[in-house]
Coordinates of C-alpha atoms (C1' of nucleotides) in Angstrom, one line a residue:
Chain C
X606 CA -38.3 -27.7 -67.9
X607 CA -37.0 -24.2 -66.9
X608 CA -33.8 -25.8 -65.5
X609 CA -32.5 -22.4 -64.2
X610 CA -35.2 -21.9 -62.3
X611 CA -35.4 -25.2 -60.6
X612 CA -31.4 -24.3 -59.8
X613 CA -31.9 -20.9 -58.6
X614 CA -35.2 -22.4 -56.3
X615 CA -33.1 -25.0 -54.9
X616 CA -30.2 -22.3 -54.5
X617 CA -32.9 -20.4 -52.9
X618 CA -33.7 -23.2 -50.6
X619 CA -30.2 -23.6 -48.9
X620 CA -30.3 -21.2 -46.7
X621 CA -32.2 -22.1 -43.6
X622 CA -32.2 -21.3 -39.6
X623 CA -29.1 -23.8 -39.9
X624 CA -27.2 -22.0 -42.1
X625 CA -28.7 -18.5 -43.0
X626 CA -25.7 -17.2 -44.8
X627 CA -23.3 -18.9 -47.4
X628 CA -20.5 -17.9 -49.6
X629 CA -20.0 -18.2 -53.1
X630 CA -18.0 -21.2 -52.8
X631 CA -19.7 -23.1 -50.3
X632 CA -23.3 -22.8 -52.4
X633 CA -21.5 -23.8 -54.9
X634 CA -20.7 -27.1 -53.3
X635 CA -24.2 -27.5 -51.3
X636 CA -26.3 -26.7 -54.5
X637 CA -24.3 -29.0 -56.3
X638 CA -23.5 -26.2 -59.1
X639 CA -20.7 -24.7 -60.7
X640 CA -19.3 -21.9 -59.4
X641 CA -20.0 -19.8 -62.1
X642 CA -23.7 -20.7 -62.2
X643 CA -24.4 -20.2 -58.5
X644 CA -22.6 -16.7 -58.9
X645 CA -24.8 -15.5 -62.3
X646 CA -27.4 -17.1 -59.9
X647 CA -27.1 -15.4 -56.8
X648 CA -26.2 -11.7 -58.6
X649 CA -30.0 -11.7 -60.1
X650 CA -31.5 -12.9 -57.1
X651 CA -29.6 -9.9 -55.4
X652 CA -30.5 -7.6 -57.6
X653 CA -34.2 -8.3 -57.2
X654 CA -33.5 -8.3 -53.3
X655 CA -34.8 -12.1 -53.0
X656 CA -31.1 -12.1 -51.8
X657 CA -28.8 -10.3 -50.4
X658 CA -24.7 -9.6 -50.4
X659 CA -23.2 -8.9 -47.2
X660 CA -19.7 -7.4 -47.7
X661 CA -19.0 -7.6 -43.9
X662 CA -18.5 -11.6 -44.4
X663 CA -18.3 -11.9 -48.1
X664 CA -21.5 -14.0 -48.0
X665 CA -25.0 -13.9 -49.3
X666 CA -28.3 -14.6 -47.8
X667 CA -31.8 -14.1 -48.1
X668 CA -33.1 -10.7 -48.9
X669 CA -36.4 -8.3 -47.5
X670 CA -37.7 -8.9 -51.1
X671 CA -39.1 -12.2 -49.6
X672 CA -40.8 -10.0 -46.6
X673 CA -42.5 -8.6 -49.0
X674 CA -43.6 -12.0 -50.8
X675 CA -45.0 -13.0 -47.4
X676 CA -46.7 -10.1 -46.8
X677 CA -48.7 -10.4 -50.1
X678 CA -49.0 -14.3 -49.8
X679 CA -50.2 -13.4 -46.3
X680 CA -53.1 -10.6 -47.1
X681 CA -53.6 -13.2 -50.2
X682 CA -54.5 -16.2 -48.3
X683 CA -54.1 -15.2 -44.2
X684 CA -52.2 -18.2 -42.5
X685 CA -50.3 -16.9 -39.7
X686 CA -52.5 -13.8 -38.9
X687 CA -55.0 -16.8 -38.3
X688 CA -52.7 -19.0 -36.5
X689 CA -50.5 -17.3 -34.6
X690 CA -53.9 -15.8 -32.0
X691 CA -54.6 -19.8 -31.3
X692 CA -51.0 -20.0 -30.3
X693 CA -51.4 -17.5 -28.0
X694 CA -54.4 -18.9 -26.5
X695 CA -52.7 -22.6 -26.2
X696 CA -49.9 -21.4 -24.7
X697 CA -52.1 -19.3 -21.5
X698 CA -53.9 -22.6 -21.6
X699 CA -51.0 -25.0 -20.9
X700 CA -47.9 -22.9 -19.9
X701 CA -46.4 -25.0 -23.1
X702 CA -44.6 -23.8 -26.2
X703 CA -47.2 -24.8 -28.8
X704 CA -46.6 -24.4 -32.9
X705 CA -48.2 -24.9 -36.2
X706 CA -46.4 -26.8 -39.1
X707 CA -47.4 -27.9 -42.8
X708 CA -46.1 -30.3 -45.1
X709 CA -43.9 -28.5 -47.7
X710 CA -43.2 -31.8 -49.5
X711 CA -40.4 -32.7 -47.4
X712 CA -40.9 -32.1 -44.3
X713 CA -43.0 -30.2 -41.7
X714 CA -42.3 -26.8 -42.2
X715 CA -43.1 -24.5 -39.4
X716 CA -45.5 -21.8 -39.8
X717 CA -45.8 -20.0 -36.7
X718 CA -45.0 -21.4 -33.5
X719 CA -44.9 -19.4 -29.8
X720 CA -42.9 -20.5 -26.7
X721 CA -43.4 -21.2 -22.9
X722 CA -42.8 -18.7 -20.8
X723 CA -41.6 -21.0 -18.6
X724 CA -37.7 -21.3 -17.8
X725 CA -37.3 -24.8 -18.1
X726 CA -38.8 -25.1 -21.8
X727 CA -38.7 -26.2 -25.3
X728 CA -37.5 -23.8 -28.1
X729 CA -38.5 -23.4 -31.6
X730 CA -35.5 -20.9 -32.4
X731 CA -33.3 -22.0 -35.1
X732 CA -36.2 -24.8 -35.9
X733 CA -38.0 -24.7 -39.3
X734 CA -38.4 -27.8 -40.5
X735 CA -39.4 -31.5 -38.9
X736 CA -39.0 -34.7 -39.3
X737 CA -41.8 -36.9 -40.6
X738 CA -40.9 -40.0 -38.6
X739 CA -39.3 -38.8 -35.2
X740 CA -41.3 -35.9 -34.6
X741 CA -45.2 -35.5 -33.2
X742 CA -46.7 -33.1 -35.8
X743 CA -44.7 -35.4 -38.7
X744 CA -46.0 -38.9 -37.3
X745 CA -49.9 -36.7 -37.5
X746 CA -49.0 -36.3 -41.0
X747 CA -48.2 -39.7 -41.8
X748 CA -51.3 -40.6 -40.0
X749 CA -54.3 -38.2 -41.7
X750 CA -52.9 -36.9 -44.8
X751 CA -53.9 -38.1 -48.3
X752 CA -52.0 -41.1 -48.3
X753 CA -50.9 -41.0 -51.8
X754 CA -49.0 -37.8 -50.9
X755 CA -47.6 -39.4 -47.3
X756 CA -46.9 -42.2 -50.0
X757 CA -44.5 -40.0 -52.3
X758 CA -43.1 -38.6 -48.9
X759 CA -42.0 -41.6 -47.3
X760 CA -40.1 -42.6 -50.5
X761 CA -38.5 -39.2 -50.8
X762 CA -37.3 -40.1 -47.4
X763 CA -35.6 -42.7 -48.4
X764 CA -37.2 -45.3 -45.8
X765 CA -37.5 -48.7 -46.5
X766 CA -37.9 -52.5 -45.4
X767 CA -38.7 -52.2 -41.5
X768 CA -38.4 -49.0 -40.9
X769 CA -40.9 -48.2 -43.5
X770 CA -43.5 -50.9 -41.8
X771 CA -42.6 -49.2 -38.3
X772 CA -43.7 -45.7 -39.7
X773 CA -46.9 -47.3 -41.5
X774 CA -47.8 -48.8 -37.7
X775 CA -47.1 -46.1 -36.1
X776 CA -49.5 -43.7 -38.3
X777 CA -52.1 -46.8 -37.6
X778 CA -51.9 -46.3 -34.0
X779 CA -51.8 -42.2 -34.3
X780 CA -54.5 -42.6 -36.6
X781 CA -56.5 -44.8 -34.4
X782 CA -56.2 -42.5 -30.9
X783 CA -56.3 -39.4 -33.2
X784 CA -53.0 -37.8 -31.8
X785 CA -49.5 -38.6 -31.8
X786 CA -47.1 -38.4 -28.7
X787 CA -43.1 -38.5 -28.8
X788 CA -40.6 -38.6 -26.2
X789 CA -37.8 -37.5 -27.5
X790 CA -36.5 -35.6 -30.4
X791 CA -32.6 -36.6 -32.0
X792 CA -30.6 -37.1 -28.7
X793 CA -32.9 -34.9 -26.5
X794 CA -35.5 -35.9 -24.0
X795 CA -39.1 -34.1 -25.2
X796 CA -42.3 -34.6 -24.3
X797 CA -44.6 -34.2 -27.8
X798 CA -48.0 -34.1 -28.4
X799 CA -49.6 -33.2 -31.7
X800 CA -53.0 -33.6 -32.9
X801 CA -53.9 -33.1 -37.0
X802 CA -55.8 -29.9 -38.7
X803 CA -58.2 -30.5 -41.2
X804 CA -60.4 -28.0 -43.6
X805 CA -63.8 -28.0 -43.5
X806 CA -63.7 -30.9 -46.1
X807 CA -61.6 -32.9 -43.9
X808 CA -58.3 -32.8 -46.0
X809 CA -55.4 -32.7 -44.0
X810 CA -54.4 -28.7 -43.4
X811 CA -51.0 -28.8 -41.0
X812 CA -50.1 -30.3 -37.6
X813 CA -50.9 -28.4 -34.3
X814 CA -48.4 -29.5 -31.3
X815 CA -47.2 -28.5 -28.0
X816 CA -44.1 -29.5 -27.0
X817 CA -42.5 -29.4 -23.0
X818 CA -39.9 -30.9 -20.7
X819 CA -40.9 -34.6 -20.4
X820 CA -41.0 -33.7 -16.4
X821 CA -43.7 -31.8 -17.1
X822 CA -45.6 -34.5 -18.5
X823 CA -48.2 -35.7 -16.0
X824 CA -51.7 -37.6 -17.0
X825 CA -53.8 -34.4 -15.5
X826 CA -51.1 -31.9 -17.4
X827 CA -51.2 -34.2 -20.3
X828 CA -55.5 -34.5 -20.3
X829 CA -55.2 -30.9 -20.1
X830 CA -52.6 -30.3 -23.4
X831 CA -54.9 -32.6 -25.0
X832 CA -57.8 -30.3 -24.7
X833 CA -56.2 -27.1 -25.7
X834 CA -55.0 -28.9 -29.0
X835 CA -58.2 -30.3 -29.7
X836 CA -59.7 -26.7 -29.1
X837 CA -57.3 -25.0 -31.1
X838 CA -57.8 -27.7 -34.4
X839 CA -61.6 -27.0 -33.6
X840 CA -60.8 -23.4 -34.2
X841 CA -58.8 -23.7 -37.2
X842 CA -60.6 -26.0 -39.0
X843 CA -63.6 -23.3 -39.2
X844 CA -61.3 -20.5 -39.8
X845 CA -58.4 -21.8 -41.8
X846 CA -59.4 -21.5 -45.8
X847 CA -60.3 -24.6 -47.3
Chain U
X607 CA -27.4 -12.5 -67.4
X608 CA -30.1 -15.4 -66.0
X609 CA -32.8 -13.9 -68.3
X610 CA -35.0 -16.8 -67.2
X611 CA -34.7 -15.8 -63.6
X612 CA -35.6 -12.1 -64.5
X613 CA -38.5 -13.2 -66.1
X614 CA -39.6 -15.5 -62.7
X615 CA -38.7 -12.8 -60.8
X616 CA -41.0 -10.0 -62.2
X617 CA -43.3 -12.6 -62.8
X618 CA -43.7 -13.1 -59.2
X619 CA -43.8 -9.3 -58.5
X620 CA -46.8 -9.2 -60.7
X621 CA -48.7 -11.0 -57.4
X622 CA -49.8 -8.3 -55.1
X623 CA -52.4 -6.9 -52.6
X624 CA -54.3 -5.9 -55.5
X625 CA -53.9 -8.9 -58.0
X626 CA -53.6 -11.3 -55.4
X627 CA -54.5 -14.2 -58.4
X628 CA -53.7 -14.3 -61.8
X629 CA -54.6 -16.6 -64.8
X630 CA -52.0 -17.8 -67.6
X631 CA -53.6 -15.3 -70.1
X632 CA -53.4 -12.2 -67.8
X633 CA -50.1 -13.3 -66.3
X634 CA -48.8 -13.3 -69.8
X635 CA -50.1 -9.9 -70.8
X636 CA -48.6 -8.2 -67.6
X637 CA -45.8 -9.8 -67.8
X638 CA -45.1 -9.1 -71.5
X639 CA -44.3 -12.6 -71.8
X640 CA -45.7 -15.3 -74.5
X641 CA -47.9 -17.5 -72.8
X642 CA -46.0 -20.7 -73.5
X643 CA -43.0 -18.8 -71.1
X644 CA -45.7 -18.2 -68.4
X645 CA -46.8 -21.5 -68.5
X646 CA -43.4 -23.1 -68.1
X647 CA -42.3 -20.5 -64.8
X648 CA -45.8 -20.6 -63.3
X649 CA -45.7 -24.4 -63.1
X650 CA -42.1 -24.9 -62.3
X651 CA -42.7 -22.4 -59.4
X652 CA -45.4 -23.9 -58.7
X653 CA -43.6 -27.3 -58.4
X654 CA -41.4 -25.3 -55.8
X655 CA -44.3 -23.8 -53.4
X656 CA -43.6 -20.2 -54.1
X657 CA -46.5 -20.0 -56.5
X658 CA -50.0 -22.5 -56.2
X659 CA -52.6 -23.5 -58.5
X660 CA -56.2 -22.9 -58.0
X661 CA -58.6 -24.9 -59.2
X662 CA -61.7 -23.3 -58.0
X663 CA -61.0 -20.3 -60.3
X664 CA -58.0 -21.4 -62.8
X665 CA -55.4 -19.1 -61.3
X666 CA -52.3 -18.7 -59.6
X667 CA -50.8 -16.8 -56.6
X668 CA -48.4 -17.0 -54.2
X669 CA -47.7 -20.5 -52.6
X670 CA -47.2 -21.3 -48.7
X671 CA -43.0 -21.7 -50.0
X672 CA -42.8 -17.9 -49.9
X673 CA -43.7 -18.3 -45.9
X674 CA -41.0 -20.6 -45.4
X675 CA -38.8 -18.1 -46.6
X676 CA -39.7 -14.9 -45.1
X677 CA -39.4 -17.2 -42.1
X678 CA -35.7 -17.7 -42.6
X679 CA -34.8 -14.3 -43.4
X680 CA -37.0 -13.2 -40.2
X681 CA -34.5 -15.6 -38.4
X682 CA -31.6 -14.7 -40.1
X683 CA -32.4 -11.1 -39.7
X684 CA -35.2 -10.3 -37.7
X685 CA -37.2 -7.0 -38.6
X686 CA -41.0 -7.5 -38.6
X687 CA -40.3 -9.0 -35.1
X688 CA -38.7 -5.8 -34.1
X689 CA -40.4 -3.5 -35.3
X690 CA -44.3 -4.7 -34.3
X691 CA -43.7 -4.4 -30.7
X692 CA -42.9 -1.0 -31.2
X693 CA -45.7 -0.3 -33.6
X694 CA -48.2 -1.8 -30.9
X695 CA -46.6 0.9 -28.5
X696 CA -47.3 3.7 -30.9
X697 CA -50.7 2.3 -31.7
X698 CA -51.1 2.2 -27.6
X699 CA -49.8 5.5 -27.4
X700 CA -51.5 7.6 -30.5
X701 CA -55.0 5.5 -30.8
X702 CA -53.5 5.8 -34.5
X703 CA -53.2 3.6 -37.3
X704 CA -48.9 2.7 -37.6
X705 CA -46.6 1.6 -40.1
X706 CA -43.1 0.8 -40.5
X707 CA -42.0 0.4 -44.2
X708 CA -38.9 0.4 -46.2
X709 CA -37.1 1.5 -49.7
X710 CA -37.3 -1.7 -52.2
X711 CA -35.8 -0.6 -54.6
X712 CA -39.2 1.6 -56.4
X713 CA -41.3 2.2 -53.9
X714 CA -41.6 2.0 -49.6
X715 CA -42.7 -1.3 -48.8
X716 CA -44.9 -2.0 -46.1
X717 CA -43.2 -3.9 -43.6
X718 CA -45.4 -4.1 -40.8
X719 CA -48.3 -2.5 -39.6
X720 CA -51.0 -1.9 -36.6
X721 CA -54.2 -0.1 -37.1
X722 CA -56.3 2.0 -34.5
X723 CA -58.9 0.5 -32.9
X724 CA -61.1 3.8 -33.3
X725 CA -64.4 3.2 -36.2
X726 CA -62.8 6.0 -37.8
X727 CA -59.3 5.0 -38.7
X728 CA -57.0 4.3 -42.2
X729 CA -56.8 1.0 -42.5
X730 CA -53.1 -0.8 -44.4
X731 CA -55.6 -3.5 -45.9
X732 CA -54.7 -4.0 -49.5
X733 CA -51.5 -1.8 -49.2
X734 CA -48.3 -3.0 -49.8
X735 CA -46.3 -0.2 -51.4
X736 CA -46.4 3.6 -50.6
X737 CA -45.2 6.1 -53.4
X738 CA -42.4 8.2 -53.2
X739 CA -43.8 11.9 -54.0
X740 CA -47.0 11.7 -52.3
X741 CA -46.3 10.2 -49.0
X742 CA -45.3 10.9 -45.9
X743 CA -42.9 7.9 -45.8
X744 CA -41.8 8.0 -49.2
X745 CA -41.3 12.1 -48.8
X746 CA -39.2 11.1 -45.5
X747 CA -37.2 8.3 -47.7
X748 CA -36.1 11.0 -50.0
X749 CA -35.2 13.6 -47.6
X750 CA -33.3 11.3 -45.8
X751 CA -32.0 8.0 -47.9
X752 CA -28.5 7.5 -49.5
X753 CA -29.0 10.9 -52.7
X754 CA -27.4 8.4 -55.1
X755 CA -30.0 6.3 -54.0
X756 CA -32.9 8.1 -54.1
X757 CA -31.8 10.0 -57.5
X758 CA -31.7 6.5 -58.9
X759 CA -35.2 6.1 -57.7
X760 CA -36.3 9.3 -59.1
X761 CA -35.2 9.0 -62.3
X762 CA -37.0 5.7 -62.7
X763 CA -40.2 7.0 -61.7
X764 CA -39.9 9.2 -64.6
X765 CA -40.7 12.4 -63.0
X766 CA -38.6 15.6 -64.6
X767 CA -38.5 19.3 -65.1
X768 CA -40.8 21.2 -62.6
X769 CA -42.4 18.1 -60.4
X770 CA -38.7 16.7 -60.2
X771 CA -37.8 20.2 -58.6
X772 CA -40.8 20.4 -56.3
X773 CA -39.6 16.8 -55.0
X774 CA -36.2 18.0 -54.5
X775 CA -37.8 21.2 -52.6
X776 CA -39.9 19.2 -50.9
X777 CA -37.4 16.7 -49.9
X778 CA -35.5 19.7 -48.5
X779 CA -38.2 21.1 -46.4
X780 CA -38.6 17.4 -44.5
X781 CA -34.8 17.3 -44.0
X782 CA -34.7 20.4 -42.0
X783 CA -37.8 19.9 -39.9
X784 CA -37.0 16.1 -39.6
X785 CA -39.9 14.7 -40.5
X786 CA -42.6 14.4 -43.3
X787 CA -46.6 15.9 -43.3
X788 CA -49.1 14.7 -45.4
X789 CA -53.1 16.0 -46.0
X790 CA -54.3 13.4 -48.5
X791 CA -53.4 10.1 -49.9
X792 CA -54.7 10.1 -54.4
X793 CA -58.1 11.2 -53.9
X794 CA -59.1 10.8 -50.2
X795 CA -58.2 13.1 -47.2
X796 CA -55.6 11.2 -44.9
X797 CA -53.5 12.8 -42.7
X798 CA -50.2 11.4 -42.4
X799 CA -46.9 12.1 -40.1
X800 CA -43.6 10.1 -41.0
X801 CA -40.2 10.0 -39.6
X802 CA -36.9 8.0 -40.7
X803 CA -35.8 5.1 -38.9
X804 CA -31.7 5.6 -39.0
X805 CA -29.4 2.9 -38.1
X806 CA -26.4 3.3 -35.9
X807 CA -24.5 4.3 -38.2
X808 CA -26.2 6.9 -39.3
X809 CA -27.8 4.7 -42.5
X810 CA -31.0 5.6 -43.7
X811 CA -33.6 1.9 -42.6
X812 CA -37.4 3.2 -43.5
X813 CA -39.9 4.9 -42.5
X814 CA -41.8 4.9 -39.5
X815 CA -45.2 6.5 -39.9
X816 CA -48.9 7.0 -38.1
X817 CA -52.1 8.3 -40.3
X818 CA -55.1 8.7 -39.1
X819 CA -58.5 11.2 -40.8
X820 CA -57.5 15.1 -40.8
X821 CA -60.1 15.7 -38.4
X822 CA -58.2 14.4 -35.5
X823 CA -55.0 16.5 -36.6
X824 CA -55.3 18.8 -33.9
X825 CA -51.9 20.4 -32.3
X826 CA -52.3 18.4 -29.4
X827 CA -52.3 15.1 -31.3
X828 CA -50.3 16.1 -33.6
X829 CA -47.3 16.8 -30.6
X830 CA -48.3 13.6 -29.4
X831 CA -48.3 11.8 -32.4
X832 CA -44.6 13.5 -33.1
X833 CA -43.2 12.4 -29.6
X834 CA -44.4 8.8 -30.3
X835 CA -42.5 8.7 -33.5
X836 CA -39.6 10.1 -32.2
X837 CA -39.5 7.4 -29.1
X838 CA -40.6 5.0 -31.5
X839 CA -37.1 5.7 -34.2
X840 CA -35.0 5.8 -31.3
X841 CA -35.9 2.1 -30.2
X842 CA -35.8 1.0 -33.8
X843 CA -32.1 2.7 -34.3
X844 CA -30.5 0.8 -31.2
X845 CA -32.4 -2.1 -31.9
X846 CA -32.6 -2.5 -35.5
X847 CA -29.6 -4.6 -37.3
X848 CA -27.5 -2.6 -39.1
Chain E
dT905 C1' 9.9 -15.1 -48.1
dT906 C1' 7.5 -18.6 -50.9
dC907 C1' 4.4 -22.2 -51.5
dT908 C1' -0.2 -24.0 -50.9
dT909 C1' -5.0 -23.8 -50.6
dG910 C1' -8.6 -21.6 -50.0
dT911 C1' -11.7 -17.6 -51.3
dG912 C1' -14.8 -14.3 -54.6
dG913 C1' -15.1 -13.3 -59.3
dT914 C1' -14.5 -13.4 -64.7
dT915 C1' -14.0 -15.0 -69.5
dC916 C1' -15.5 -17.4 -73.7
dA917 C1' -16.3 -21.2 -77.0
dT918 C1' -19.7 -24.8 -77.1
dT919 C1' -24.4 -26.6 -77.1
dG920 C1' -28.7 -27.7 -75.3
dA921 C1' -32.2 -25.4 -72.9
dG922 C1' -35.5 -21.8 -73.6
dT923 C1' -38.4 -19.6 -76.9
dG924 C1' -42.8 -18.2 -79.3
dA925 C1' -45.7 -18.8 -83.4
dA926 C1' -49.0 -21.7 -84.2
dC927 C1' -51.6 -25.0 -82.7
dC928 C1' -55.5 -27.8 -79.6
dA929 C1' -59.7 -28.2 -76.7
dG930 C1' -62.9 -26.1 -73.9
dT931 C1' -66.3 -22.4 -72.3
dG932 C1' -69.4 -18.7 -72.1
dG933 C1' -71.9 -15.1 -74.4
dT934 C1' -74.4 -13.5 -78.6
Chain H
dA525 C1' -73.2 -21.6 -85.4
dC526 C1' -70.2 -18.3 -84.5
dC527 C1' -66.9 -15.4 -81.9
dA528 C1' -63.6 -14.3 -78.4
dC529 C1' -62.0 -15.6 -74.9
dT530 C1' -59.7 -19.1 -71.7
dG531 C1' -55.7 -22.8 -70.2
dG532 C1' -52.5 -25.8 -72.2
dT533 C1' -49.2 -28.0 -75.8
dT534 C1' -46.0 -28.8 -79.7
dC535 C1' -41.5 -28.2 -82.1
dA536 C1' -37.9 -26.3 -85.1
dC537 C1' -34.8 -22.5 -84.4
dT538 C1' -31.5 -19.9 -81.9
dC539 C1' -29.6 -17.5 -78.3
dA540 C1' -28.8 -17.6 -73.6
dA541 C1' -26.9 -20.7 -70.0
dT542 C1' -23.0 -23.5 -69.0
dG543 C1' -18.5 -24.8 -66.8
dA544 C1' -13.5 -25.5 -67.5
dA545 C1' -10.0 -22.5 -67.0
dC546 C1' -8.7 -18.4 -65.7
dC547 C1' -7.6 -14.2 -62.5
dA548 C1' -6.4 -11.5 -58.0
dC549 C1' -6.4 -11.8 -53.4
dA550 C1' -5.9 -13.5 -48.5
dA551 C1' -4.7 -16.6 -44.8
dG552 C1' -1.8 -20.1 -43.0
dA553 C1' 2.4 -23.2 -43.1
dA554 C1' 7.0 -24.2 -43.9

DNA sequence: TTCTTGTGGTTCATTGAGTGAACCAGTGGT
DNA sequence: ACCACTGGTTCACTCAATGAACCACAAGAA
């Protein structure tokens, strides 16, 4: 039900750090929509400032109207205010860009993330969403949440056969050492190292992770990643709601 | 057109600092909606993220979805990461409580803000949109904003006849001294100092304001206060988008 | 120049999605 | 036992959403 909204959500949902701005034409074709829907769409959504036109390049993107969603979701149930401080801290700690991600039913979306200062480092600009599978923070997910949800994920992904037992072994092992590690992330070399969040009544809140060079990653540098994350999950978990 | 949409969209308004939750039943009365409407947006956003259930207290608010977004428009066009620095500067400089905020179409939304560290101080908790009339951003929005604009967003306050002309005087008077002066804020005694953030091209952005109790409005503060503001809307002019 | 192919935007007859009155079932207070 | 609230659900009616077909325009090619 509500067919129009599910169509203007999912119009809503296009734009990303990949492509922040589209045309008329071209959300047409991503949303799937005709052309005349995505334009009644997009006018509303402009005129409430969840979007916005920009005459410059005849294309429309998201609008402050969402700022100001955040900002009451925010004072509503505090997230980054919370997060964001334990970044901080990681990063003095390890030298590392460190971030926080949550499973928004596809993916790991990130929620606040804060880079190395280092010039040789790993960057979360552009980034928004992960992987389940290939990523750190995804493979925690797979490994502590509720596994009727990681169930309905891994079918959304569409992974099957031996892939799908691959993933299931991998969230054994995670599961078992009680962090994951990657070592790459699509065709780049990465060192990764995530370790779950959980409430106080141990369900499974968001991934915390810290990502470097995979030069960087020696056993002492690694022992001493590995402490900072479990530090900053300690934190969380007592102040994080729920 | 996209009636539906209109609906979702003011139904998601509704959610604010103030009514951070709402149940089906109140939702319904402030929307001016019949319930069975409410029901059907509510749980189709909900199905999205922008809106969440909770259990605890049957209510909904604002879902982690909304995050995701802000996150992309952030990316897409950054603001809140622009203007903080500069409001931590002010803060540094003044010992004052500051805020940036911006036009949204009926009222100056808060976009960031930092508050003094003093025991003493005006805090932004709970506040998310400033009136136009009686405050020193909104005043400074009206002196200086687009007149079609701010006519438009006169006339759908409803004020008229003599407060409509005090505005306009009023509105004058900030114009020519380039900035806006407050004394009290509804019932309680707040001093407050704004000035308007303009863009390159001479474009009208928000408002960039410090309050703090009338007791510390003394002419020395108050010229420091001023020059802070002023250093503060220069950065924000070359560095702002637009 | 002219043709092609793209764009953003608009129209309008058709129809199915959205609507709300009326309906449960539950709860807390009197 | 009653009342006045909740949140949630049903279904016949109808009006709002739909998309094929339509502009006007712009950029590139022949």
């Amino acid at each position: 039900m509500a067919l129009v909204l599910q169509r203007a959500i999912a119009l809503l949902r296009i734009f990303s750090a990949e492509t922040p701005e589209i045309g008329l034409s071209e959300g047409s074709r991503l949303a799937g929509e005709s052309k005349a829907t995505v334009y009644r769409l997009l006018t509303t959504l402009c005129e409430s400032g969840l979007v916005e036109w920009v005459p410059a390049r005849k294309t429309y993107r998201l609008g402050p109207a969402v700022l100001e969603l955040a900002r009451v979701r925010e004072a509503t149930v505090p997230l980054v205010s919370v997060v964001e401080p334990v970044l901080e801290e990681m990063q003095e700690q390890t030298g590392e860009t460190c971030h926080f991600s949550r499973f928004n039913g596809s993916a790991m979306a990130v929620v606040a993330s804060v880079e190395s200062r280092r010039v040789n480092r790993i960057t979360m600009v552009g980034v928004d969403a992960l992987p389940l599978c290939t990523t750190a923070a995804g493979q925690v997910f797979l490994a502590f949440a509720d596994p009727r949800i990681v169930a309905d994920a891994l079918a959304r992904t569409g992974i099957a056969g031996r892939d799908l037992e691959l993933a299931r072994q991998r969230a054994g092992q995670v599961r078992d050492q009680g962090y994951a590690t990657v070592d790459h992330f699509e065709d780049e070399q990465i060192f990764g190292l995530a370790c779950p969040v959980l409430g106080r009544n141990g369900r499974f809140l968001g991934a915390l992770a810290v990502t470097a060079p995979p030069s960087r990653n020696t056993e002492q540098h690694f022992r001493a990643i590995l402490g900072s994350l479990h530090e900053g999950c300690a934190t969380l978990t007592t102040c994080l709601p729920d």
